[in-house]
């Protein structure tokens, strides 16, 4: 349905969005690349000239670099695993007939509405505090010694907090997909004598494949750049320094823009590797 | 005025040429039907005329004025889509009023035209309903209403009846024909159903793979099909086509005889055969007769012709109605 | 399910689902409850659940300490402004991609989405400099622009998926009826896509409301929204559970209420239009 006229109109109407996003991507990006080749200390002399690849070498050879990549991937992977698995279970549960389904659904979605700063603060103080936190009370109730969550099990704690925020999203998408499953197909499988587990494995799970892809794609986009949860809880200590946070510290806390920018370029490369990988999958799945 | 001329019009989608160079003349006030099997380019041709697609080359003129690169709205044509394409969020009245509103017409005049269209189309009682609350036939009428209030130079219909059930289809067919009589405006009507084409058209354009196979009045096409394709496409049940020795006897590669031009007898006739299936419709009986030399032949007889599976019968074709075709499928006259 | 389900099974489902639902909701519930306790009761051992002396004192203190209304107003303006601006830019773009698709449409869409994967921290300093240069550091307009840009790909994607469900013939009918492109979008497409547009607006409003990287790093006193308001309670001297809870409740209440009132659109929106 396209005439020359509508095609040129279409190009014109895409232009603002494309130009804005292109500018948003290219302008700061090229500045970052520029800074990354400079010794640039805003508080201590400003632009101190070109240094070639020094910043890149220093950033990677810093002892904090690889642990930060590892922490980033661990958080993204951990949260994805938890939210997808629990999301599938919850979606199947919520799809069953029950009383008050609407209210349960609201309860389950609610964490998504909570801003990350609030959820991090609430979890840190009111639940994970080793003295007054609710979890400490529970542990004491069972006669166990309270855990210092954010230092002894820092990674697990952060993954828990972030998973709590993203579980509603995964559940909802998966629930929508479960609801679109043709129940006759399941009944046919039941008639064929397929046990519950096989029905899940061969019929339900393949049906959810596209929804799971969407969950993984969208969550990865957001999880790669989580910031507030770490900023508010551990401030990057106890092995929770993600790449994002490491760069943030280099730029803002040590005021070393050159070094931070080199880190930024690394982060962009990492994000692109993940992006290409994801786009491959999603591109295929998007056609349907 | 509503004459439309297409000269050397072509249309390609990427590599694929859907419409090869095509010339066509449509006169003012004519009811023209484009007919052909599905996928042959009927909709594409209609959309080219409407301006919803650009021609790849060639020229379209409306009332003698070059309209090739005119925007759809400027061509003074109205279109009724297969899916009706009603605006679901507007009432029937708003739907019909939309083109008038877009034209910035004076509200009093709008009211008058809407009331008139609603009366003509029996929509007065539904005027405040949404399309979702209407039956298929009523939706169809709203779509037509939206087209007629504009008083266009020509109407374009793209398979407007294909979403209706059989009974309703016959009714709407008559209504559209009647509308044409009343308005005397040019109508171009696309269908894959040759019955619709035969019953409604002043002029039929038979298309195959974007080519015009023949243009003519329904009777012309019925009586003098230009080639095998038209012969097989127009008429129901289909014309019997026979090739081989029997055709050679008539100096042709293929001969054709319509089912209604064969007389059946239990005693004697030109060709002998065995009755395969006999369909008794009441008014007529259609029999499929198997003959060793000719293959399957369909014959129409009167309704109470007593005949059943396995009977041996004799067929006599009316020689004056015999069609002959050469090796290229063209009619020999 | 076409089959009748036994009441027993339904009861078990109900109990299970409510238990899980309440467990997930519990942190929020606990925060709201704590906000009505005195500081002593908030840290009492063992914790009290419902039977305490309900008080509104914490809300008064929080309001006095930090001007809640100003943060709230900033949040509303920033989230609302960036969402509306985003939708205004995205509707024409999504129209183009949905109704005049070309070979490159999918690539463009994926590219747009990929700009969301650019780590914000990688460009924090350049943006900081640009903001200073244009004098929009710690201004609402600056944040509106940035949040609009980071959410634009998602808005376009969602609108695109909703628009694609609308039959192109209806838009063509409008074109035949003499509607200009603007009228076609305004009078035909937009009203038909209202549910999808509403979902898009709601979801992106929430995303913008909760955004915490740019809002924390690009604001100070003037334009700070609720994310910054609550961050000020993370410093130790502000560490009073009841007041923290009151502040938290105040920060999330508007969105929770909005969420409850527009549940249907939100559920639809939460799937980003990607799953039907
Ligand atoms: N937008 C398009 N892009 C590519 N091919 C198309 C397009 N529209 C139609 N076609 C092709 O053109 C041919 C004719 O289509 P159409 O005009 O819709 O046929 P009809 O209406 O006779 O059934 C078909 O082979 C169809 O696949
Ligand atoms: Mg067609």
Coordinates of C-alpha atoms in Angstrom, one line a residue, chain B residues 81-325:
Chain B
X81 CA -13.4 -2.3 0.2
X82 CA -13.7 -6.0 0.6
X83 CA -13.4 -5.7 4.4
X84 CA -15.7 -2.6 4.3
X85 CA -13.0 -0.6 6.1
X86 CA -15.5 1.2 8.2
X87 CA -14.2 3.4 11.0
X88 CA -15.0 1.3 14.1
X89 CA -15.0 4.2 16.5
X90 CA -17.6 6.3 14.6
X91 CA -21.3 5.8 14.4
X92 CA -22.9 4.9 11.1
X93 CA -23.8 8.6 10.7
X94 CA -20.2 9.7 11.4
X95 CA -18.9 7.1 9.0
X96 CA -21.0 8.4 6.2
X97 CA -20.3 12.0 7.1
X98 CA -16.5 11.6 7.2
X99 CA -15.8 12.3 3.5
X100 CA -18.1 15.3 3.6
X101 CA -16.5 16.6 6.7
X102 CA -13.1 16.2 5.1
X103 CA -14.3 18.1 2.1
X104 CA -15.5 20.9 4.5
X105 CA -19.0 20.7 3.3
X106 CA -21.7 22.9 4.8
X107 CA -23.4 21.0 7.7
X108 CA -26.9 21.5 6.4
X109 CA -25.9 20.0 3.1
X110 CA -24.2 17.2 5.0
X111 CA -27.3 16.4 6.9
X112 CA -29.4 16.3 3.7
X113 CA -27.0 14.0 1.9
X114 CA -26.7 11.6 4.9
X115 CA -30.4 11.4 5.4
X116 CA -30.9 10.7 1.7
X117 CA -28.2 8.0 1.6
X118 CA -29.6 6.4 4.8
X119 CA -33.0 6.3 3.2
X120 CA -31.8 4.8 -0.1
X121 CA -29.8 2.2 1.8
X122 CA -32.4 1.4 4.5
X123 CA -30.0 2.5 7.3
X124 CA -32.2 5.1 8.9
X125 CA -32.9 2.9 12.0
X126 CA -29.2 2.2 12.6
X127 CA -27.8 5.6 12.0
X128 CA -26.5 6.0 15.6
X129 CA -25.0 2.5 15.9
X130 CA -21.4 1.6 15.7
X131 CA -20.2 -0.7 12.9
X132 CA -19.5 -3.4 15.5
X133 CA -23.2 -3.6 16.2
X134 CA -24.3 -4.2 12.6
X135 CA -24.6 -7.3 10.5
X136 CA -22.5 -8.0 7.5
X137 CA -25.1 -6.8 5.1
X138 CA -25.7 -3.6 7.0
X139 CA -22.0 -2.9 7.2
X140 CA -21.8 -3.3 3.5
X141 CA -24.5 -0.8 3.1
X142 CA -22.8 1.7 5.3
X143 CA -19.7 1.3 3.2
X144 CA -21.7 2.0 0.1
X145 CA -23.4 4.9 1.8
X146 CA -20.1 6.4 2.6
X147 CA -19.2 6.2 -1.1
X148 CA -22.4 7.6 -2.5
X149 CA -22.7 10.8 -0.3
X150 CA -19.6 12.1 -2.0
X151 CA -21.3 11.9 -5.4
X152 CA -18.1 10.7 -7.0
X153 CA -17.3 10.4 -10.7
X154 CA -17.0 6.7 -10.3
X155 CA -17.4 4.0 -7.8
X156 CA -14.8 1.3 -7.2
X157 CA -15.8 -2.0 -5.6
X158 CA -13.3 -4.6 -4.5
X159 CA -15.1 -7.9 -4.1
X160 CA -17.7 -6.2 -1.9
X161 CA -19.9 -9.3 -1.5
X162 CA -17.3 -12.0 -0.8
X163 CA -17.8 -11.7 3.0
X164 CA -21.5 -12.2 2.9
X165 CA -23.5 -15.5 3.0
X166 CA -25.0 -16.8 -0.3
X167 CA -28.5 -15.5 0.2
X168 CA -27.5 -12.1 1.2
X169 CA -25.1 -12.0 -1.7
X170 CA -27.9 -12.4 -4.2
X171 CA -29.8 -9.6 -2.5
X172 CA -26.9 -7.2 -2.4
X173 CA -26.1 -7.9 -5.9
X174 CA -29.5 -6.8 -7.0
X175 CA -29.3 -3.7 -4.7
X176 CA -26.0 -2.6 -6.2
X177 CA -27.4 -3.1 -9.7
X178 CA -30.4 -1.1 -8.8
X179 CA -28.2 1.7 -7.4
X180 CA -26.4 1.8 -10.6
X181 CA -29.6 2.3 -12.5
X182 CA -30.6 5.1 -10.2
X183 CA -27.3 7.0 -10.1
X184 CA -26.2 6.2 -13.6
X185 CA -22.6 6.7 -12.4
X186 CA -19.6 4.7 -13.6
X187 CA -19.0 1.7 -11.5
X188 CA -15.9 -0.6 -11.6
X189 CA -16.5 -3.8 -9.8
X190 CA -13.9 -6.5 -9.0
X191 CA -14.9 -10.1 -8.4
X192 CA -13.6 -13.6 -9.0
X193 CA -17.1 -14.8 -9.3
X194 CA -18.2 -15.0 -12.9
X195 CA -21.9 -15.2 -11.9
X196 CA -21.6 -11.7 -10.4
X197 CA -19.9 -10.6 -13.5
X198 CA -22.5 -12.0 -15.8
X199 CA -25.5 -10.7 -13.9
X200 CA -24.3 -7.2 -13.1
X201 CA -22.0 -6.0 -15.8
X202 CA -22.5 -3.8 -18.9
X203 CA -18.9 -4.7 -19.8
X204 CA -16.8 -7.5 -18.5
X205 CA -13.0 -7.4 -18.4
X206 CA -11.5 -10.8 -18.1
X207 CA -8.1 -10.8 -16.6
X208 CA -5.4 -13.5 -16.3
X209 CA -2.0 -12.8 -14.8
X210 CA -2.5 -9.1 -15.3
X211 CA -3.4 -9.5 -19.0
X212 CA -6.7 -8.6 -20.4
X213 CA -8.0 -11.8 -22.1
X214 CA -11.2 -10.2 -23.4
X215 CA -13.4 -7.2 -23.0
X216 CA -17.1 -7.3 -23.9
X217 CA -20.7 -7.5 -22.8
X218 CA -21.7 -10.6 -20.9
X219 CA -23.5 -12.1 -23.9
X220 CA -20.5 -11.5 -26.2
X221 CA -18.2 -13.3 -23.8
X222 CA -20.7 -16.1 -23.4
X223 CA -21.3 -16.5 -27.1
X224 CA -18.0 -15.6 -28.6
X225 CA -15.2 -16.3 -26.1
X226 CA -11.9 -15.2 -27.7
X227 CA -9.9 -18.0 -26.3
X228 CA -9.9 -21.1 -24.2
X229 CA -9.4 -19.3 -20.9
X230 CA -12.4 -17.1 -21.4
X231 CA -14.4 -20.0 -22.7
X232 CA -13.6 -22.0 -19.6
X233 CA -14.0 -19.1 -17.2
X234 CA -17.4 -17.7 -18.3
X235 CA -20.5 -19.8 -17.9
X236 CA -21.6 -22.2 -15.2
X237 CA -21.2 -25.1 -15.3
X238 CA -18.1 -24.8 -17.3
X239 CA -18.0 -25.3 -21.1
X240 CA -17.0 -28.9 -22.0
X241 CA -13.6 -28.8 -23.8
X242 CA -12.7 -31.7 -26.0
X243 CA -9.4 -32.2 -27.8
X244 CA -7.9 -35.0 -29.8
X245 CA -9.6 -37.0 -32.6
X246 CA -13.0 -35.5 -32.1
X247 CA -11.6 -32.0 -32.3
X248 CA -9.6 -32.8 -35.4
X249 CA -12.9 -33.8 -37.1
X250 CA -13.8 -30.1 -36.9
X251 CA -10.4 -28.8 -38.0
X252 CA -9.5 -27.6 -34.5
X253 CA -7.1 -28.4 -31.7
X254 CA -9.9 -28.1 -29.2
X255 CA -13.6 -27.9 -29.4
X256 CA -15.9 -26.5 -26.8
X257 CA -19.6 -27.1 -26.2
X258 CA -21.6 -25.7 -23.3
X259 CA -23.6 -28.2 -21.1
X260 CA -26.8 -26.4 -22.1
X261 CA -26.1 -26.9 -25.8
X262 CA -26.2 -30.7 -25.7
X263 CA -29.4 -32.7 -26.0
X264 CA -29.5 -35.9 -24.1
X265 CA -31.4 -39.0 -25.3
X266 CA -31.7 -42.5 -24.0
X267 CA -32.0 -43.9 -27.5
X268 CA -29.7 -42.3 -30.1
X269 CA -27.3 -39.4 -30.7
X270 CA -23.8 -38.3 -31.8
X271 CA -21.8 -39.4 -28.8
X272 CA -22.5 -42.3 -26.4
X273 CA -21.5 -42.4 -22.8
X274 CA -22.3 -43.7 -19.3
X275 CA -23.9 -41.5 -16.6
X276 CA -21.5 -40.9 -13.8
X277 CA -23.1 -38.5 -11.4
X278 CA -26.5 -36.8 -11.9
X279 CA -27.3 -33.7 -9.9
X280 CA -31.0 -33.0 -9.7
X281 CA -31.4 -29.4 -8.8
X282 CA -35.2 -29.4 -9.4
X283 CA -35.3 -26.9 -12.2
X284 CA -32.3 -28.5 -14.0
X285 CA -30.4 -31.7 -13.9
X286 CA -26.7 -31.6 -14.4
X287 CA -25.3 -34.9 -15.5
X288 CA -21.6 -35.9 -15.7
X289 CA -21.3 -38.3 -18.5
X290 CA -18.3 -40.4 -19.1
X291 CA -17.4 -41.2 -22.7
X292 CA -14.4 -43.3 -23.7
X293 CA -13.4 -41.0 -26.6
X294 CA -14.3 -37.6 -25.1
X295 CA -13.6 -37.9 -21.4
X296 CA -16.0 -36.3 -18.9
X297 CA -18.9 -34.3 -20.4
X298 CA -21.3 -32.2 -18.4
X299 CA -24.8 -31.9 -19.8
X300 CA -27.8 -29.8 -18.7
X301 CA -31.3 -31.2 -19.1
X302 CA -34.7 -30.3 -17.7
X303 CA -35.3 -31.0 -14.1
X304 CA -37.4 -34.1 -14.4
X305 CA -35.3 -35.9 -16.9
X306 CA -35.2 -39.4 -15.4
X307 CA -31.6 -40.5 -15.4
X308 CA -29.4 -42.3 -12.9
X309 CA -25.8 -43.5 -12.3
X310 CA -24.8 -46.2 -14.8
X311 CA -27.3 -45.5 -17.5
X312 CA -26.1 -45.5 -21.1
X313 CA -27.1 -42.3 -22.8
X314 CA -26.5 -40.5 -26.1
X315 CA -25.5 -36.8 -26.5
X316 CA -26.1 -34.6 -29.5
X317 CA -24.3 -31.2 -29.6
X318 CA -26.0 -28.2 -31.2
X319 CA -23.5 -27.7 -34.0
X320 CA -24.3 -24.0 -34.4
X321 CA -23.1 -23.4 -30.8
X322 CA -19.9 -25.3 -31.2
X323 CA -16.7 -23.4 -30.4
X324 CA -13.4 -24.2 -32.1
X325 CA -10.0 -23.3 -30.9

